[in-house]
mmCIF file of C-alpha atoms in Angstrom:
data_model
loop_
_atom_site.group_PDB
_atom_site.id
_atom_site.type_symbol
_atom_site.label_atom_id
_atom_site.label_comp_id
_atom_site.label_asym_id
_atom_site.label_seq_id
_atom_site.Cartn_x
_atom_site.Cartn_y
_atom_site.Cartn_z
ATOM 1 C CA UNK A 1 14.357 -3.916 91.749
ATOM 2 C CA UNK A 2 17.510 -5.936 91.085
ATOM 3 C CA UNK A 3 17.892 -9.430 92.543
ATOM 4 C CA UNK A 4 20.883 -11.362 93.833
ATOM 5 C CA UNK A 5 21.514 -14.922 92.678
ATOM 6 C CA UNK A 6 24.110 -17.589 93.275
ATOM 7 C CA UNK A 7 25.320 -20.313 90.945
ATOM 8 C CA UNK A 8 26.952 -23.596 91.986
ATOM 9 C CA UNK A 9 28.354 -26.318 89.754
ATOM 10 C CA UNK A 10 29.979 -29.576 90.759
ATOM 11 C CA UNK A 11 31.446 -31.950 88.209
ATOM 12 C CA UNK A 12 29.643 -35.113 89.244
ATOM 13 C CA UNK A 13 26.696 -36.299 91.309
ATOM 14 C CA UNK A 14 28.955 -37.626 94.077
ATOM 15 C CA UNK A 15 30.879 -34.374 94.533
ATOM 16 C CA UNK A 16 29.803 -32.162 97.396
ATOM 17 C CA UNK A 17 28.589 -28.642 96.739
ATOM 18 C CA UNK A 18 28.639 -27.562 100.420
ATOM 19 C CA UNK A 19 31.786 -25.433 100.123
ATOM 20 C CA UNK A 20 30.231 -23.349 97.356
ATOM 21 C CA UNK A 21 26.832 -23.145 99.085
ATOM 22 C CA UNK A 22 28.362 -21.951 102.373
ATOM 23 C CA UNK A 23 30.187 -19.148 100.523
ATOM 24 C CA UNK A 24 26.895 -18.057 98.906
ATOM 25 C CA UNK A 25 24.924 -18.227 102.177
ATOM 26 C CA UNK A 26 27.598 -16.024 103.769
ATOM 27 C CA UNK A 27 26.747 -13.427 101.125
ATOM 28 C CA UNK A 28 23.137 -13.512 102.322
ATOM 29 C CA UNK A 29 21.740 -15.164 99.203
ATOM 30 C CA UNK A 30 18.360 -16.821 99.650
ATOM 31 C CA UNK A 31 18.267 -20.584 99.075
ATOM 32 C CA UNK A 32 15.496 -19.981 96.494
ATOM 33 C CA UNK A 33 17.881 -17.832 94.451
ATOM 34 C CA UNK A 34 20.727 -20.361 94.309
ATOM 35 C CA UNK A 35 20.943 -22.543 91.214
ATOM 36 C CA UNK A 36 22.882 -25.822 91.427
ATOM 37 C CA UNK A 37 24.078 -28.086 88.611
ATOM 38 C CA UNK A 38 25.580 -31.485 89.401
ATOM 39 C CA UNK A 39 26.897 -32.459 86.015
ATOM 40 C CA UNK A 40 30.145 -32.951 84.269
ATOM 41 C CA UNK A 41 31.622 -29.914 82.627
ATOM 42 C CA UNK A 42 32.405 -32.232 79.717
ATOM 43 C CA UNK A 43 29.035 -32.026 77.961
ATOM 44 C CA UNK A 44 28.081 -28.839 79.774
ATOM 45 C CA UNK A 45 24.375 -29.589 79.768
ATOM 46 C CA UNK A 46 23.418 -27.354 82.686
ATOM 47 C CA UNK A 47 19.645 -27.111 83.213
ATOM 48 C CA UNK A 48 19.849 -24.952 86.353
ATOM 49 C CA UNK A 49 22.219 -22.489 84.691
ATOM 50 C CA UNK A 50 19.820 -22.188 81.748
ATOM 51 C CA UNK A 51 16.932 -21.492 84.167
ATOM 52 C CA UNK A 52 19.037 -18.832 85.875
ATOM 53 C CA UNK A 53 19.804 -17.161 82.525
ATOM 54 C CA UNK A 54 16.071 -16.955 81.773
ATOM 55 C CA UNK A 55 15.353 -15.265 85.127
ATOM 56 C CA UNK A 56 18.092 -12.659 84.914
ATOM 57 C CA UNK A 57 17.196 -9.020 84.359
ATOM 58 C CA UNK A 58 19.548 -6.064 83.763
ATOM 59 C CA UNK A 59 21.066 -4.897 87.036
ATOM 60 C CA UNK A 60 20.816 -8.293 88.779
ATOM 61 C CA UNK A 61 23.888 -9.701 90.550
ATOM 62 C CA UNK A 62 25.313 -13.241 90.371
ATOM 63 C CA UNK A 63 27.769 -14.670 92.874
ATOM 64 C CA UNK A 64 29.969 -17.653 91.997
ATOM 65 C CA UNK A 65 32.640 -19.200 94.219
ATOM 66 C CA UNK A 66 35.333 -19.495 91.536
ATOM 67 C CA UNK A 67 35.695 -18.553 87.898
ATOM 68 C CA UNK A 68 35.826 -22.142 86.599
ATOM 69 C CA UNK A 69 32.189 -22.641 87.673
ATOM 70 C CA UNK A 70 31.217 -20.601 84.603
ATOM 71 C CA UNK A 71 32.739 -22.908 82.008
ATOM 72 C CA UNK A 72 34.854 -25.939 81.270
ATOM 73 C CA UNK A 73 37.570 -24.143 79.327
ATOM 74 C CA UNK A 74 39.079 -20.751 78.579
ATOM 75 C CA UNK A 75 36.820 -19.925 75.623
ATOM 76 C CA UNK A 76 33.641 -20.986 77.380
ATOM 77 C CA UNK A 77 34.394 -18.980 80.525
ATOM 78 C CA UNK A 78 35.040 -15.866 78.439
ATOM 79 C CA UNK A 79 31.866 -16.466 76.407
ATOM 80 C CA UNK A 80 29.670 -16.887 79.511
ATOM 81 C CA UNK A 81 31.216 -13.769 81.052
ATOM 82 C CA UNK A 82 30.368 -11.849 77.865
ATOM 83 C CA UNK A 83 26.789 -13.206 77.773
ATOM 84 C CA UNK A 84 26.183 -12.258 81.408
ATOM 85 C CA UNK A 85 27.803 -8.828 81.432
ATOM 86 C CA UNK A 86 27.140 -7.603 77.887
ATOM 87 C CA UNK A 87 23.932 -9.346 76.754
ATOM 88 C CA UNK A 88 22.130 -9.847 80.066
ATOM 89 C CA UNK A 89 23.711 -6.702 81.558
ATOM 90 C CA UNK A 90 24.083 -8.261 85.004
ATOM 91 C CA UNK A 91 26.912 -7.938 87.505
ATOM 92 C CA UNK A 92 29.126 -10.852 88.501
ATOM 93 C CA UNK A 93 31.092 -11.284 91.698
ATOM 94 C CA UNK A 94 33.654 -14.109 91.915
ATOM 95 C CA UNK A 95 34.040 -14.754 95.643
ATOM 96 C CA UNK A 96 37.534 -16.288 95.426
ATOM 97 C CA UNK A 97 38.804 -13.368 93.322
ATOM 98 C CA UNK A 98 37.626 -9.946 94.556
ATOM 99 C CA UNK A 99 39.161 -8.271 91.482
ATOM 100 C CA UNK A 100 36.444 -9.989 89.442
ATOM 101 C CA UNK A 101 33.533 -7.932 90.731
ATOM 102 C CA UNK A 102 31.867 -5.968 87.963
ATOM 103 C CA UNK A 103 30.122 -3.676 90.464
ATOM 104 C CA UNK A 104 33.400 -1.878 91.152
ATOM 105 C CA UNK A 105 35.288 0.121 88.586
ATOM 106 C CA UNK A 106 32.512 0.672 86.058
ATOM 107 C CA UNK A 107 34.736 3.130 84.198
ATOM 108 C CA UNK A 108 36.879 2.150 81.235
ATOM 109 C CA UNK A 109 39.959 1.343 83.360
ATOM 110 C CA UNK A 110 37.959 -0.799 85.801
ATOM 111 C CA UNK A 111 36.331 -2.750 82.967
ATOM 112 C CA UNK A 112 39.699 -3.227 81.262
ATOM 113 C CA UNK A 113 41.313 -4.536 84.473
ATOM 114 C CA UNK A 114 38.416 -6.916 85.199
ATOM 115 C CA UNK A 115 38.554 -8.277 81.627
ATOM 116 C CA UNK A 116 42.332 -8.682 81.834
ATOM 117 C CA UNK A 117 42.191 -10.512 85.180
ATOM 118 C CA UNK A 118 39.378 -12.699 83.817
ATOM 119 C CA UNK A 119 41.422 -13.720 80.797
ATOM 120 C CA UNK A 120 44.458 -14.541 82.927
ATOM 121 C CA UNK A 121 42.427 -16.588 85.438
ATOM 122 C CA UNK A 122 40.526 -18.419 82.712
ATOM 123 C CA UNK A 123 43.807 -19.334 81.063
ATOM 124 C CA UNK A 124 45.262 -20.540 84.376
ATOM 125 C CA UNK A 125 42.118 -22.624 85.118
ATOM 126 C CA UNK A 126 42.228 -24.323 81.706
ATOM 127 C CA UNK A 127 45.972 -24.899 81.947
ATOM 128 C CA UNK A 128 45.521 -26.540 85.349
ATOM 129 C CA UNK A 129 42.858 -28.897 83.940
ATOM 130 C CA UNK A 130 45.232 -29.859 81.098
ATOM 131 C CA UNK A 131 48.015 -30.549 83.590
ATOM 132 C CA UNK A 132 45.695 -32.725 85.690
ATOM 133 C CA UNK A 133 44.705 -34.751 82.603
ATOM 134 C CA UNK A 134 48.368 -35.103 81.607
ATOM 135 C CA UNK A 135 49.336 -36.284 85.114
ATOM 136 C CA UNK A 136 46.447 -38.784 85.071
ATOM 137 C CA UNK A 137 47.539 -40.145 81.677
ATOM 138 C CA UNK A 138 51.140 -40.453 82.863
ATOM 139 C CA UNK A 139 49.996 -42.196 86.057
ATOM 140 C CA UNK A 140 47.872 -44.677 84.104
ATOM 141 C CA UNK A 141 50.728 -45.389 81.671
ATOM 142 C CA UNK A 142 53.142 -45.985 84.565
ATOM 143 C CA UNK A 143 50.646 -48.290 86.288
ATOM 144 C CA UNK A 144 50.142 -50.300 83.080
ATOM 145 C CA UNK A 145 53.922 -50.693 82.780
ATOM 146 C CA UNK A 146 53.926 -52.127 86.316
ATOM 147 C CA UNK A 147 51.282 -54.633 85.198
ATOM 148 C CA UNK A 148 48.239 -53.026 86.824
ATOM 149 C CA UNK A 149 45.072 -54.113 85.005
ATOM 150 C CA UNK A 150 42.295 -51.563 84.479
ATOM 151 C CA UNK A 151 38.614 -52.185 83.895
ATOM 152 C CA UNK A 152 36.271 -54.829 85.099
ATOM 153 C CA UNK A 153 37.859 -58.243 85.666
ATOM 154 C CA UNK A 154 36.870 -60.754 82.984
ATOM 155 C CA UNK A 155 34.459 -63.466 84.081
ATOM 156 C CA UNK A 156 35.836 -66.941 83.366
ATOM 157 C CA UNK A 157 34.047 -68.885 80.646
ATOM 158 C CA UNK A 158 31.731 -71.676 81.833
ATOM 159 C CA UNK A 159 33.411 -75.093 81.735
ATOM 160 C CA UNK A 160 31.048 -76.348 79.018
ATOM 161 C CA UNK A 161 31.538 -73.265 76.793
ATOM 162 C CA UNK A 162 33.738 -75.075 74.202
ATOM 163 C CA UNK A 163 31.113 -77.812 73.743
ATOM 164 C CA UNK A 164 28.201 -75.334 73.376
ATOM 165 C CA UNK A 165 30.301 -73.090 71.148
ATOM 166 C CA UNK A 166 31.134 -76.078 68.891
ATOM 167 C CA UNK A 167 27.441 -76.997 68.512
ATOM 168 C CA UNK A 168 26.615 -73.353 67.708
ATOM 169 C CA UNK A 169 29.496 -73.107 65.224
ATOM 170 C CA UNK A 170 28.278 -76.276 63.443
ATOM 171 C CA UNK A 171 24.767 -74.832 63.176
ATOM 172 C CA UNK A 172 23.193 -77.397 65.528
ATOM 173 C CA UNK A 173 21.814 -74.624 67.804
ATOM 174 C CA UNK A 174 21.243 -70.909 67.397
ATOM 175 C CA UNK A 175 22.880 -68.135 69.429
ATOM 176 C CA UNK A 176 19.883 -67.613 71.730
ATOM 177 C CA UNK A 177 19.819 -71.306 72.666
ATOM 178 C CA UNK A 178 23.598 -71.365 73.155
ATOM 179 C CA UNK A 179 23.429 -68.301 75.410
ATOM 180 C CA UNK A 180 20.585 -69.843 77.458
ATOM 181 C CA UNK A 181 22.523 -73.083 77.929
ATOM 182 C CA UNK A 182 25.511 -71.069 79.136
ATOM 183 C CA UNK A 183 23.366 -68.904 81.453
ATOM 184 C CA UNK A 184 24.284 -65.613 79.807
ATOM 185 C CA UNK A 185 22.494 -62.989 77.708
ATOM 186 C CA UNK A 186 22.773 -63.431 73.914
ATOM 187 C CA UNK A 187 24.777 -60.200 73.683
ATOM 188 C CA UNK A 188 27.358 -61.610 76.109
ATOM 189 C CA UNK A 189 27.548 -64.837 74.111
ATOM 190 C CA UNK A 190 28.169 -62.842 70.907
ATOM 191 C CA UNK A 191 30.833 -60.775 72.721
ATOM 192 C CA UNK A 192 32.633 -63.896 74.006
ATOM 193 C CA UNK A 193 32.501 -65.543 70.560
ATOM 194 C CA UNK A 194 33.841 -62.394 68.897
ATOM 195 C CA UNK A 195 36.817 -62.298 71.266
ATOM 196 C CA UNK A 196 37.390 -66.029 70.979
ATOM 197 C CA UNK A 197 37.525 -65.873 67.185
#
């Protein structure tokens, strides 16, 4: 007997998956059959998705909230769609896009339309991500031009740094001793020296 599963992915641990979960619960999917990954799409290491793939049997059904949950870019979304529908022989229903429901239109025309819509949506999703990255880059560049500093503020050097540095430079003390006298880890001392020189 075929089973119904849900898949949820959020891009980071602090993002909330509730919106996707609610949509899956509304479809009557058991909590035990919902797989959640809280990881960046950047490296795409998705342990829950891999577990789901191992459980799938031909005829099963997977619900996802939106098409971009399947992959981080156009090629990956298309590849996962192919793996699920052609290799695993399961059905997919994209809740936000009713046209992407492989249970309907199993004939040649239905399959063609679903594949066409999928390609268009995948392209749009990837294009949107590129636009977001471009807007972020432009925003950062504009902020830098206004003098906004990014990153962690630099800690000021201890007042006796020049004296300890001079003794280290002359070979009177080693780096570990110098770092201890300055109350910092040796790696920090090396970092400060590198930037000073």
